[in-house]
PDB file of C-alpha atoms and ligand atoms in Angstrom:
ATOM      1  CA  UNK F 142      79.440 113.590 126.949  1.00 76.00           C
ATOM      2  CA  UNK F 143      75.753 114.321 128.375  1.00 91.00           C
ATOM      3  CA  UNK F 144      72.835 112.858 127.261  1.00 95.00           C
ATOM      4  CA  UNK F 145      70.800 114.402 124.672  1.00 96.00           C
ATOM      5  CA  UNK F 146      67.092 114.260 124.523  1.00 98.00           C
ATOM      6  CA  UNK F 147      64.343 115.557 122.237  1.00 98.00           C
ATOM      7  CA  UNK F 148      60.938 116.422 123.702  1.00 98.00           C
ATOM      8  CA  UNK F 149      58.168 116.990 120.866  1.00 98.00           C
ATOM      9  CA  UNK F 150      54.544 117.246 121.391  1.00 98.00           C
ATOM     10  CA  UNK F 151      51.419 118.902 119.442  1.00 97.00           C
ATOM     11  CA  UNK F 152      51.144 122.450 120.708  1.00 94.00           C
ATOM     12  CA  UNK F 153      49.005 122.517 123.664  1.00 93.00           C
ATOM     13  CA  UNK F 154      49.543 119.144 124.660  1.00 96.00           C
ATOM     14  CA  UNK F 155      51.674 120.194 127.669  1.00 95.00           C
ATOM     15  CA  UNK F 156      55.417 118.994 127.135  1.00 96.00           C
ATOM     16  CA  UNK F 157      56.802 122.793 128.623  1.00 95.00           C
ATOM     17  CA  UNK F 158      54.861 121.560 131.557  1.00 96.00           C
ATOM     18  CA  UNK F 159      55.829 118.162 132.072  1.00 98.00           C
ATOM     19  CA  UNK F 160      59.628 118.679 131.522  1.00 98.00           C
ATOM     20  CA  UNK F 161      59.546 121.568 133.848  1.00 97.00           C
ATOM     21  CA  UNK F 162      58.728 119.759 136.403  1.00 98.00           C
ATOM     22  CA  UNK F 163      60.901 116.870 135.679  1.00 98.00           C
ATOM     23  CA  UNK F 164      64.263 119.130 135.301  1.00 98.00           C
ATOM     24  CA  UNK F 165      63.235 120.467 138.796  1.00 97.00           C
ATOM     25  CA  UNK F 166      62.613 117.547 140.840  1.00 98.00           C
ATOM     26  CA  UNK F 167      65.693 115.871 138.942  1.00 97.00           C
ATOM     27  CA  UNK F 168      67.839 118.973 139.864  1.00 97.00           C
ATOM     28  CA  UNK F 169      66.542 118.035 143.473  1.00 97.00           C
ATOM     29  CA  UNK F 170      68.264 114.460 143.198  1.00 96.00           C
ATOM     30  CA  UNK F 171      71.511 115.922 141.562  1.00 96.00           C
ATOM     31  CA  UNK F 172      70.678 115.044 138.196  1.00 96.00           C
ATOM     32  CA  UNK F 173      71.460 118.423 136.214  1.00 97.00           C
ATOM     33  CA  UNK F 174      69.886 118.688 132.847  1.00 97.00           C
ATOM     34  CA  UNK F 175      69.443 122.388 130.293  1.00 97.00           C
ATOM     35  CA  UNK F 176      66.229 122.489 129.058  1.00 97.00           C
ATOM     36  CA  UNK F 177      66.866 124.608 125.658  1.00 97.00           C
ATOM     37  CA  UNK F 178      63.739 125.663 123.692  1.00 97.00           C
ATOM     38  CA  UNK F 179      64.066 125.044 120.177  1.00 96.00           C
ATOM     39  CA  UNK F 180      61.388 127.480 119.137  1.00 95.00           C
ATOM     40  CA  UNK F 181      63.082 130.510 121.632  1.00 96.00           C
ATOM     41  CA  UNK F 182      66.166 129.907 119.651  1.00 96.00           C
ATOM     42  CA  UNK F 183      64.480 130.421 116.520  1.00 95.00           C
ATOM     43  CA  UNK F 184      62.020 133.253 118.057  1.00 96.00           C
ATOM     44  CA  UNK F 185      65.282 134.836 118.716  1.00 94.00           C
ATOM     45  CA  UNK F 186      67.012 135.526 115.400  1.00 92.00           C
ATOM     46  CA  UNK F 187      63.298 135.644 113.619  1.00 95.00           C
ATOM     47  CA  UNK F 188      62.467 138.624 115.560  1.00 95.00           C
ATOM     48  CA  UNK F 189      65.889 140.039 115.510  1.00 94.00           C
ATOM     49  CA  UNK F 190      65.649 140.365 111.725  1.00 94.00           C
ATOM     50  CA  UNK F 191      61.963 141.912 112.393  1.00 95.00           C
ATOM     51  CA  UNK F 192      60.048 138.899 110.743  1.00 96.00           C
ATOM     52  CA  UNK F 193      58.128 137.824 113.726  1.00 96.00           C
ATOM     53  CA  UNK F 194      56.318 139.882 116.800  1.00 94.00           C
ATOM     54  CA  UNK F 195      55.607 136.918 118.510  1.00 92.00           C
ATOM     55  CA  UNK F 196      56.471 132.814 118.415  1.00 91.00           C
ATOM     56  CA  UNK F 197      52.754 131.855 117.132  1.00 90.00           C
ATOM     57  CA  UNK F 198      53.879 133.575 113.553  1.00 94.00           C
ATOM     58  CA  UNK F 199      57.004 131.813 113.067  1.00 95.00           C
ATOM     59  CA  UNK F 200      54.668 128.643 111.633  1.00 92.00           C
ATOM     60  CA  UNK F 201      53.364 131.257 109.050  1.00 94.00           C
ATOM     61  CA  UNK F 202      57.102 132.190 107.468  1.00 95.00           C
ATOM     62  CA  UNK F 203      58.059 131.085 104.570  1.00 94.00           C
ATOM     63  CA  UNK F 204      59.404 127.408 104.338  1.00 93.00           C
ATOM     64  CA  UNK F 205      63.014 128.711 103.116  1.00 94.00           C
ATOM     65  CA  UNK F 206      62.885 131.132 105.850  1.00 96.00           C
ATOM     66  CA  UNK F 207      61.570 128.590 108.423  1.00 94.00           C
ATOM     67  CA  UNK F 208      64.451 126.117 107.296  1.00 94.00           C
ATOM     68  CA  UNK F 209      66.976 128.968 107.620  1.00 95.00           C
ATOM     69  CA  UNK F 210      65.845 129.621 111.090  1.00 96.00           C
ATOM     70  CA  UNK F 211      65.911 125.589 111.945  1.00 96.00           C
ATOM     71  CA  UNK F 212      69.249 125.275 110.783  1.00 94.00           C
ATOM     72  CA  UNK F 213      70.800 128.492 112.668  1.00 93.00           C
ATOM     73  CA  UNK F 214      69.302 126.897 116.445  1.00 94.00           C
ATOM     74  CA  UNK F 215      70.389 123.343 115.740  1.00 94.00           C
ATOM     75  CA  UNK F 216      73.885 124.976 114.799  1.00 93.00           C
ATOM     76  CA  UNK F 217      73.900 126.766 118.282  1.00 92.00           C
ATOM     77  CA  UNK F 218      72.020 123.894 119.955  1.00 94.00           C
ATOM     78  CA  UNK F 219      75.041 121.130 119.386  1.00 91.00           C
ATOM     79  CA  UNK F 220      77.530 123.413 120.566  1.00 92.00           C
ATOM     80  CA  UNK F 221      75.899 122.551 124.152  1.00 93.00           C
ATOM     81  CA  UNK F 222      78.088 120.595 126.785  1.00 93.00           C
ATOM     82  CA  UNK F 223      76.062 118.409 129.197  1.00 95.00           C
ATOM     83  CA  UNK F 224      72.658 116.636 129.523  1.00 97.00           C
ATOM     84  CA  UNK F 225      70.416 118.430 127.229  1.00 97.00           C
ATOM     85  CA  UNK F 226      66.594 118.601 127.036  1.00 98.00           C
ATOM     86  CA  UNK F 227      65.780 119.789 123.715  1.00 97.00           C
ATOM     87  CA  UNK F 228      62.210 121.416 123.530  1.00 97.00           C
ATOM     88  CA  UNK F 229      60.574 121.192 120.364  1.00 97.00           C
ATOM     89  CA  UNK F 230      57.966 119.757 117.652  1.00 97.00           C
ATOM     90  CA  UNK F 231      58.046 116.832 115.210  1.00 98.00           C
ATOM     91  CA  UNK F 232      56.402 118.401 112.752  1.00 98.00           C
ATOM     92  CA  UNK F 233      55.113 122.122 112.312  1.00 96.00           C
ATOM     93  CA  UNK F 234      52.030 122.620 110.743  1.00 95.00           C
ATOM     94  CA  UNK F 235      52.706 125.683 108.244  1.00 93.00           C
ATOM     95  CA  UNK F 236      49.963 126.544 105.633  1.00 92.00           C
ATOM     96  CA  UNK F 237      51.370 124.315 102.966  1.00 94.00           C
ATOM     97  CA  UNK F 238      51.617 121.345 105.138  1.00 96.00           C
ATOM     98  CA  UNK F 239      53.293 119.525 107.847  1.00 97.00           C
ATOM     99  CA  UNK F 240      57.002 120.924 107.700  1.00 96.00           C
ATOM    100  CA  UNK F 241      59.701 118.213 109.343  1.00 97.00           C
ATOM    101  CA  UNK F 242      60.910 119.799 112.937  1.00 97.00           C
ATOM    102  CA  UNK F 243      64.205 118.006 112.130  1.00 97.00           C
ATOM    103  CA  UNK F 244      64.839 117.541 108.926  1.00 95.00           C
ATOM    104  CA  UNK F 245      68.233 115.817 107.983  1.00 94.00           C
ATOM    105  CA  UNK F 246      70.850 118.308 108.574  1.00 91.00           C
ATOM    106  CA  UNK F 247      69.127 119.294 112.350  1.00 94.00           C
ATOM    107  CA  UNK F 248      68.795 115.735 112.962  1.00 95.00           C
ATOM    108  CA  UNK F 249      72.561 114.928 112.127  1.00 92.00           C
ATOM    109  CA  UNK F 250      73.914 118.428 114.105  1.00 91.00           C
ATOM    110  CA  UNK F 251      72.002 116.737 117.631  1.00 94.00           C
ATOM    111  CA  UNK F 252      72.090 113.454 116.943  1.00 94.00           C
ATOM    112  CA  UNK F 253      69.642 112.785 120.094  1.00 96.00           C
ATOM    113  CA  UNK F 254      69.786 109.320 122.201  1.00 97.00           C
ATOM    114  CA  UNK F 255      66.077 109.785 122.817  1.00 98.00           C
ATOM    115  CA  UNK F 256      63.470 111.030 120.897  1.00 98.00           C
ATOM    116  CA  UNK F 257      60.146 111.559 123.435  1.00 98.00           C
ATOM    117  CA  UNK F 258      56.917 112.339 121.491  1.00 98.00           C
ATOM    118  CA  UNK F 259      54.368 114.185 124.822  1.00 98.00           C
ATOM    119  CA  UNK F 260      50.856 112.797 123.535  1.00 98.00           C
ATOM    120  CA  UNK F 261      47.093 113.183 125.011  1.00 98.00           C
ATOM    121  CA  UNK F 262      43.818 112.183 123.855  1.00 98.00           C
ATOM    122  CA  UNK F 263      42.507 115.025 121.710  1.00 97.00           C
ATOM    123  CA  UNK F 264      39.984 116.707 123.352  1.00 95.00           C
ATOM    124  CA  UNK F 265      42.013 117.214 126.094  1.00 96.00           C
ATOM    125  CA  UNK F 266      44.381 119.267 123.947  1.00 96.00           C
ATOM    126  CA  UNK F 267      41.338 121.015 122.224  1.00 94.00           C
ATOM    127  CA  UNK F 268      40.439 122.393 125.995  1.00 93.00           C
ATOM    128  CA  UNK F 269      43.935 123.290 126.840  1.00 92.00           C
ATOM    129  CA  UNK F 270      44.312 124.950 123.926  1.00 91.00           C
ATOM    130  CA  UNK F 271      40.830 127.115 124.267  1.00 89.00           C
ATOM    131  CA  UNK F 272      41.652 128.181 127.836  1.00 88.00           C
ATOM    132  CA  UNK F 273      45.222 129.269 127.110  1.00 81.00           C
ATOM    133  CA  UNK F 274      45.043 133.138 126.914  1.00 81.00           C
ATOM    134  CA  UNK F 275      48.476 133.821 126.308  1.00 83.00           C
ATOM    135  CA  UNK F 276      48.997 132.436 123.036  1.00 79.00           C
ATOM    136  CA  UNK F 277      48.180 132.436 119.493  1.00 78.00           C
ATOM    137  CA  UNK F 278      46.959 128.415 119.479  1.00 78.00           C
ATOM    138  CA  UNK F 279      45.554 126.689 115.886  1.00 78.00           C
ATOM    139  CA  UNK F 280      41.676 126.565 115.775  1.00 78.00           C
ATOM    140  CA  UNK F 281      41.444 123.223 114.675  1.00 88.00           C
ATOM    141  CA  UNK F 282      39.203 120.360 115.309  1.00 91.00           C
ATOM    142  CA  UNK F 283      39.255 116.665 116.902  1.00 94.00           C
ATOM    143  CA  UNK F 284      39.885 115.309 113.356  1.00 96.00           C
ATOM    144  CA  UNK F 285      42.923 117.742 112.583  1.00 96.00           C
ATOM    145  CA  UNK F 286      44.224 116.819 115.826  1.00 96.00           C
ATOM    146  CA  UNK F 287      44.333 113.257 115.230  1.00 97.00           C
ATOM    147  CA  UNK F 288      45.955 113.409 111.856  1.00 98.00           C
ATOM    148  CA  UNK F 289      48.488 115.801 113.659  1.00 98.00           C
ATOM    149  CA  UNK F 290      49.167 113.044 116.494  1.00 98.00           C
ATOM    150  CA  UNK F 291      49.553 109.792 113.951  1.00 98.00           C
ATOM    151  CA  UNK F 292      51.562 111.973 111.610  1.00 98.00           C
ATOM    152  CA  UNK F 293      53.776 112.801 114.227  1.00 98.00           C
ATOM    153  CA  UNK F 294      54.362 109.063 115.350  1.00 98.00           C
ATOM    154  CA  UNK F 295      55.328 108.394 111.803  1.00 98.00           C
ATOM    155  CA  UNK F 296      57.981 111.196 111.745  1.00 98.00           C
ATOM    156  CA  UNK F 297      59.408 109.929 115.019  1.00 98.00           C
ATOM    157  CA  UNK F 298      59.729 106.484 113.582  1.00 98.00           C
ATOM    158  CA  UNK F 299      62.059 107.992 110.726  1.00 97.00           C
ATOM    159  CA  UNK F 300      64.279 109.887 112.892  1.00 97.00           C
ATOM    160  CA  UNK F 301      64.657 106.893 114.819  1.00 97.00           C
ATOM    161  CA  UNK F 302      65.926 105.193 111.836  1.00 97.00           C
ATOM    162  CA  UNK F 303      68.137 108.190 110.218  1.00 96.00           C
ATOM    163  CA  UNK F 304      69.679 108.457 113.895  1.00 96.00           C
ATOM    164  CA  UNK F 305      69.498 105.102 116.073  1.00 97.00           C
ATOM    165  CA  UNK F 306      67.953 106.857 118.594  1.00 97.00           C
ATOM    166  CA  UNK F 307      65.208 105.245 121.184  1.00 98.00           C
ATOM    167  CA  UNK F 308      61.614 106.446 120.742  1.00 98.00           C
ATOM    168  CA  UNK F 309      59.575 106.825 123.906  1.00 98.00           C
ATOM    169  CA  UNK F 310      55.829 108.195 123.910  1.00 98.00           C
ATOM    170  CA  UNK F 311      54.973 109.716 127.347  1.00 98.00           C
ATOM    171  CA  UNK F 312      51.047 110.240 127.874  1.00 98.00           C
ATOM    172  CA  UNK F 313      50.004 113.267 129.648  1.00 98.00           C
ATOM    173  CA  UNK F 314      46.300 112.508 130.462  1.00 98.00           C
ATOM    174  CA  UNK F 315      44.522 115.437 132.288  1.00 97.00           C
ATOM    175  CA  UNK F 316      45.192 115.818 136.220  1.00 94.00           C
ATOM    176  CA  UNK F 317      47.463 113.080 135.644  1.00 97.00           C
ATOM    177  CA  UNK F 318      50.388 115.107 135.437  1.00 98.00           C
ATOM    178  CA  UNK F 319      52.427 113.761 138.582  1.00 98.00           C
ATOM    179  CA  UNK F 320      52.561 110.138 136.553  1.00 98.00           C
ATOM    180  CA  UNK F 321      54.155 112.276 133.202  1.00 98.00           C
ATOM    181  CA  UNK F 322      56.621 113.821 135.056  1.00 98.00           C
ATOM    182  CA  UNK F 323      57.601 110.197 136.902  1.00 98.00           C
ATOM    183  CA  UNK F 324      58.207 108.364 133.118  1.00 98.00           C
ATOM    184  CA  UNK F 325      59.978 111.470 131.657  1.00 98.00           C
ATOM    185  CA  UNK F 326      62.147 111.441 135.003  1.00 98.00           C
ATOM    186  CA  UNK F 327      62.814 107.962 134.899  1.00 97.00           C
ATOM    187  CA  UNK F 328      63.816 108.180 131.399  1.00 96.00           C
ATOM    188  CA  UNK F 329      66.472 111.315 131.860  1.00 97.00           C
ATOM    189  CA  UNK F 330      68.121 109.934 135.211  1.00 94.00           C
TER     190      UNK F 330
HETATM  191  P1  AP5 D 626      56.976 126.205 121.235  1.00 82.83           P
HETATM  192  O1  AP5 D 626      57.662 127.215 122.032  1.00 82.83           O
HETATM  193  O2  AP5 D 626      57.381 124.779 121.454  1.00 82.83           O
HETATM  194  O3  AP5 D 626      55.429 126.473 121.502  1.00 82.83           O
HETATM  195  P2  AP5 D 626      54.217 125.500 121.586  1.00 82.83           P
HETATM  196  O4  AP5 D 626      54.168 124.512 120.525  1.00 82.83           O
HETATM  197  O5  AP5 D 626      52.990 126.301 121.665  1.00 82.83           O
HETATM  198  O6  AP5 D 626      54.479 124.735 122.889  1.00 82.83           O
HETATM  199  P3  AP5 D 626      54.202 125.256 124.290  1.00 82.83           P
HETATM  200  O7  AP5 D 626      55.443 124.976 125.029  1.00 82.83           O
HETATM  201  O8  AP5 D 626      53.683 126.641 124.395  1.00 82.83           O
HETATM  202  O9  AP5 D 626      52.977 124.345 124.627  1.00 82.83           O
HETATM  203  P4  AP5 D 626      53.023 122.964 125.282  1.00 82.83           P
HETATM  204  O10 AP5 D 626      52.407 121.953 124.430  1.00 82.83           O
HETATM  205  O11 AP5 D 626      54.367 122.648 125.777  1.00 82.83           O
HETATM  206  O12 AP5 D 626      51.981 123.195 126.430  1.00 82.83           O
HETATM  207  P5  AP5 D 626      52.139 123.885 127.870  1.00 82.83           P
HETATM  208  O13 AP5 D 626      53.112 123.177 128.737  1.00 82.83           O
HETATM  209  O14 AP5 D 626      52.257 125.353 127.698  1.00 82.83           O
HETATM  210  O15 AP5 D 626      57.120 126.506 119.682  1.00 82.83           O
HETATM  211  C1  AP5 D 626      56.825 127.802 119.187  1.00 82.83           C
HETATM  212  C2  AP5 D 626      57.056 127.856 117.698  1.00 82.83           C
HETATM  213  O16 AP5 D 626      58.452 127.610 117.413  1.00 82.83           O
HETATM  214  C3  AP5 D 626      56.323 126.806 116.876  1.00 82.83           C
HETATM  215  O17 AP5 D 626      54.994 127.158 116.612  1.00 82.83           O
HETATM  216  C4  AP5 D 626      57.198 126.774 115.616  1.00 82.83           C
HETATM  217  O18 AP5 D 626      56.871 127.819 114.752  1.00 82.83           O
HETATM  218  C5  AP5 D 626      58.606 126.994 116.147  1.00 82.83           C
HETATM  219  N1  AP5 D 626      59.388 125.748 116.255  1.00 82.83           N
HETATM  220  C6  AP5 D 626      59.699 125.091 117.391  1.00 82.83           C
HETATM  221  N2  AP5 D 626      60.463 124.011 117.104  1.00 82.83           N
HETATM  222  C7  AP5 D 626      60.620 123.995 115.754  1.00 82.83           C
HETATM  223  C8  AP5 D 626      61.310 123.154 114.835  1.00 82.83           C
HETATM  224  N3  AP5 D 626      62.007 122.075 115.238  1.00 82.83           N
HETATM  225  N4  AP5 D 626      61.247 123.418 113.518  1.00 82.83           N
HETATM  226  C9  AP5 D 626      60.544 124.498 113.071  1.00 82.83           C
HETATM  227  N5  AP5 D 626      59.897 125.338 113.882  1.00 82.83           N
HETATM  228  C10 AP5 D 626      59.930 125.089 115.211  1.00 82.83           C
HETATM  229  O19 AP5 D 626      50.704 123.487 128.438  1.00 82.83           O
HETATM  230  C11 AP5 D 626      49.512 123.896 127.799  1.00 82.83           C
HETATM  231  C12 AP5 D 626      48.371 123.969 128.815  1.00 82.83           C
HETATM  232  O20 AP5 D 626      48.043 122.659 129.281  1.00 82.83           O
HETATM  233  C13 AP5 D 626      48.707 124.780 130.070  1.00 82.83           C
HETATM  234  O21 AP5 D 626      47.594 125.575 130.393  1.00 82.83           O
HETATM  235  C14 AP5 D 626      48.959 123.710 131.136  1.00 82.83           C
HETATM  236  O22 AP5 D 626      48.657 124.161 132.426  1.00 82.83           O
HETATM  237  C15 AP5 D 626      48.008 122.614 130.691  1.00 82.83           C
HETATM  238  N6  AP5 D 626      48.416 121.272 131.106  1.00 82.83           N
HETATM  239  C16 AP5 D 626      49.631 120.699 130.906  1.00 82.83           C
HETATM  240  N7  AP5 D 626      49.643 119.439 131.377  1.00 82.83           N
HETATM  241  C17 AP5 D 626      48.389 119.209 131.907  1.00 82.83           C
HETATM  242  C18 AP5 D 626      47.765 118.074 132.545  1.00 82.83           C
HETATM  243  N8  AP5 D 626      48.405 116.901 132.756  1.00 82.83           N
HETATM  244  N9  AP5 D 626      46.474 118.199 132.941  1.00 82.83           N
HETATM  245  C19 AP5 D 626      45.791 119.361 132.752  1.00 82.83           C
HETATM  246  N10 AP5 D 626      46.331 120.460 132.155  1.00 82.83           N
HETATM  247  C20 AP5 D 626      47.614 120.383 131.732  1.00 82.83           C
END
């Protein structure tokens, strides 16, 4: 049995970055891990069925929908042999609120041994977020950001106690991210 590890972070913060680094200087000292994105899996079926053009409107669905969508990747998710990195978020942040990004039934399909929330002061993420072209990112503000961050921390401590799983929060500070990918690597080996 491999190890199985959840990577969550507010969007923007940088977690696609830090892990891909990690997985390949890992793969360079023979430690193997599958980074599966949580949100491709769902982008996958969601567009399939023609209710998305892109991954920034899957947030917008409705919460049934969303949940459907949850359930379907976790489902395809545990079937996964090996170490697993499992790309995702906490919590979403829909129009009615902050929807769980593993609710019960996700949380008991992976049943993670680590749970890693990715976390950076918020201005940092603000400026990320404004120069990334490519995607659809939340306007939101410093204060919004915060509340997103603590509320996040809270989830984290509840899957922690639904699952026994360890709870590590990895700080990826701007131009700082060498020292990320070192704690996230020293956490998968
Ligand atoms: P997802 O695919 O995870 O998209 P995302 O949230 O936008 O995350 P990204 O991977 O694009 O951003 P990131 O924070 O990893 O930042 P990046 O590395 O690009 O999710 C898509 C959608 O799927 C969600 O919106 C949701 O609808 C759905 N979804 C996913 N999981 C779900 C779940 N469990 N339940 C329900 N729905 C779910 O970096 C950003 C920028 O920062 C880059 O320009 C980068 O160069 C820069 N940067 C990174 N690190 C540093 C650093 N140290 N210093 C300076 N710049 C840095």
């Amino acid at each position: 049995m491999g190890k199985k590890v959840v990577i969550t972070g507010v969007p923007g913060v940088g977690k696609t970055t830090v892990i891909n680094q990690a997985i390949s200087e890992l793969s360079a000292e023979g430690v193997e891990y599958q980074d599966i994105n949580f949100g491709s899996c769902m982008f996958e079926v969601a567009s399939g069925q023609g209710l998305v053009k892109d991954r920034d409107e899957m947030r917008k669905l409705e919460q049934a929908k969303q949940r459907e969508l949850q359930r379907n990747a976790a489902q395809f998710i545990a079937k996964t042999e090996g170490n697993v990195i499992i790309d995702t978020h906490c919590t979403v942040k829909t129009p009615k609120g902050y929807l769980a990004g593993l609710p019960e039934w996700v949380l008991k399909e992976l049943m993670p041994d680590t749970f890693i929330l990715v976390e950076t002061d918020e201005d940092q993420i603000l400026m990320r977020r404004m120069s990334d072209e490519t995607r659809v990112r939340d306007a939101e503000g410093y204060r919004a950001l915060c509340e997103h961050q603590q509320f996040n921390r809270a989830m984290a401590a509840s899957y922690a106690m639904l699952t026994g799983c360890t709870v590590k929060i990895v700080v990826n500070a701007d131009n700082l991210l060498d020292k990320s990918v070192e704690e996230l690597k020293e956490i998968l080996r």
